[in-house]
Amino acid sequence: MSQSSKPTGYDKYVNYKTFSIAVVAFIILLLIPAPKSMLDVGVEYSAGQDHVQEFFAEQLFGQDYGKVQQWQALTVRILEANMLQGVLDRKSVLKRDRKAIQKLGIVCSEEHFQQYRSHIESLYDGDFSDLMK
């Protein structure tokens, strides 16, 4: 007769067959690659404000963010704030007046605000939505 030892501690409560299925499922879940959209969000979050500002300045004005004029820098900051709030439509961006922009924490003069609005109005809807996405 073979003597089998009685399970002690947690061994008497764990069913190793079902536990191993859960462990294998978890490992498979970890091995699934992250989708491109999740990687984009991760890059935007980790690179943060500087990367987004450089991207908008390069796409809109063809210059680095540090070399653009004040109204262009204002445009970049407003578009970044809109992106963070999920306002990606040109019509919605244009609905915001100077007071709403100041509530976002962006201080601007009336002249720069008018230059920003005229530049956004000059963009086509398709180009603007491609830029914001």
C-alpha atoms as one frame of an Amber mdcrd trajectory, in Angstrom:
protein
   0.000   0.000   0.000   1.245   3.388  -0.867   0.927   6.051   1.675  -0.276
   9.388   0.384   0.147  12.411   2.548  -2.853  14.491   3.386  -2.918  17.924
   1.784  -2.107  20.681   4.225  -2.513  24.431   4.184  -3.893  25.883   0.980
  -3.341  22.638  -0.942  -6.594  21.286   0.400  -8.511  24.279  -1.044  -6.860
  24.617  -4.481  -8.019  22.618  -7.466  -4.866  22.666  -9.572  -6.591  21.648
 -12.801  -8.839  24.714 -12.926  -6.085  26.939 -11.525  -3.708  25.899 -14.297
  -6.349  26.764 -16.927  -6.613  30.270 -15.479  -2.815  30.667 -15.414  -2.487
  29.553 -19.052  -5.287  31.930 -20.114  -3.551  34.800 -18.301  -0.220  34.052
 -19.994  -1.906  33.961 -23.408  -3.550  37.300 -22.644  -0.157  38.790 -21.799
   1.326  37.539 -25.071  -1.322  39.193 -27.266   0.269  42.283 -28.846  -1.157
  45.712 -28.065  -3.128  47.294 -30.919  -1.665  50.289 -32.735  -4.246  52.650
 -31.262  -3.187  51.731 -27.733   0.451  52.316 -28.657  -0.431  55.752 -30.088
  -2.184  56.720 -26.869   0.776  55.467 -24.866   3.202  57.541 -26.936   1.026
  60.642 -26.629   0.717  60.169 -22.879   4.408  59.480 -22.251   5.815  62.014
 -24.716   3.208  64.453 -23.588   2.749  68.073 -24.337   6.070  68.717 -26.089
   5.554  66.051 -28.739   1.999  67.156 -29.489   3.025  70.808 -29.755   5.929
  69.957 -32.062   3.609  67.835 -34.217   0.974  70.562 -34.596   3.596  73.268
 -35.277   5.297  71.133 -37.916   2.043  70.119 -39.617   0.435  73.561 -39.608
   3.370  75.920 -40.061   6.350  73.791 -41.142   8.505  74.971 -38.222   9.546
  73.808 -34.789   7.346  74.972 -31.930  10.130  77.175 -30.551  10.462  79.075
 -33.839   6.829  79.919 -34.593   5.245  83.329 -34.080   3.119  84.069 -31.026
  -0.239  83.645 -32.754   0.976  80.363 -34.249   2.048  79.148 -30.803  -1.382
  80.160 -29.527  -2.996  78.111 -32.308  -0.910  75.085 -31.356  -1.771  75.409
 -27.642  -5.494  75.792 -28.353  -5.537  72.771 -30.661  -3.686  70.729 -28.054
  -6.200  71.728 -25.364  -9.066  70.817 -27.704  -7.473  67.457 -28.434  -7.131
  66.715 -24.725 -10.835  67.460 -24.258 -11.830  65.363 -27.264 -13.001  68.280
 -29.402 -11.792  67.088 -32.801 -14.308  68.700 -35.166 -13.448  72.020 -36.845
 -16.939  73.430 -36.292 -16.754  72.659 -32.579 -13.315  74.236 -32.336 -14.569
  77.391 -34.054 -17.573  77.634 -31.699 -15.254  78.394 -28.798 -14.846  82.080
 -28.193 -12.012  83.881 -26.438 -13.691  83.474 -23.053 -13.896  79.687 -23.483
 -10.225  79.602 -24.476  -9.308  81.507 -21.324 -11.219  78.933 -19.256  -8.833
  76.338 -20.694  -5.991  78.287 -19.087  -4.731  79.886 -22.300  -4.330  83.658
 -22.144  -4.368  85.470 -25.484  -4.788  88.903 -26.990  -7.716  89.712 -29.267
  -5.416  90.159 -32.270  -3.789  86.743 -31.832  -7.173  85.148 -31.264  -8.484
  86.586 -34.551  -5.400  85.318 -36.406  -5.950  81.877 -34.873  -9.617  81.840
 -35.950  -8.857  82.967 -39.497  -6.195  80.269 -39.849  -8.533  77.522 -38.597
 -11.310  78.811 -40.875  -8.944  78.577 -43.857  -8.395  74.842 -43.292 -10.623
  72.307 -45.021 -12.744  70.029 -42.818 -10.986  66.900 -44.082  -7.505  68.312
 -43.530  -8.449  69.479 -40.050  -9.925  66.122 -39.036  -6.826  64.316 -40.384
  -4.635  66.659 -38.357  -6.571  66.121 -35.136  -6.695  62.350 -35.472
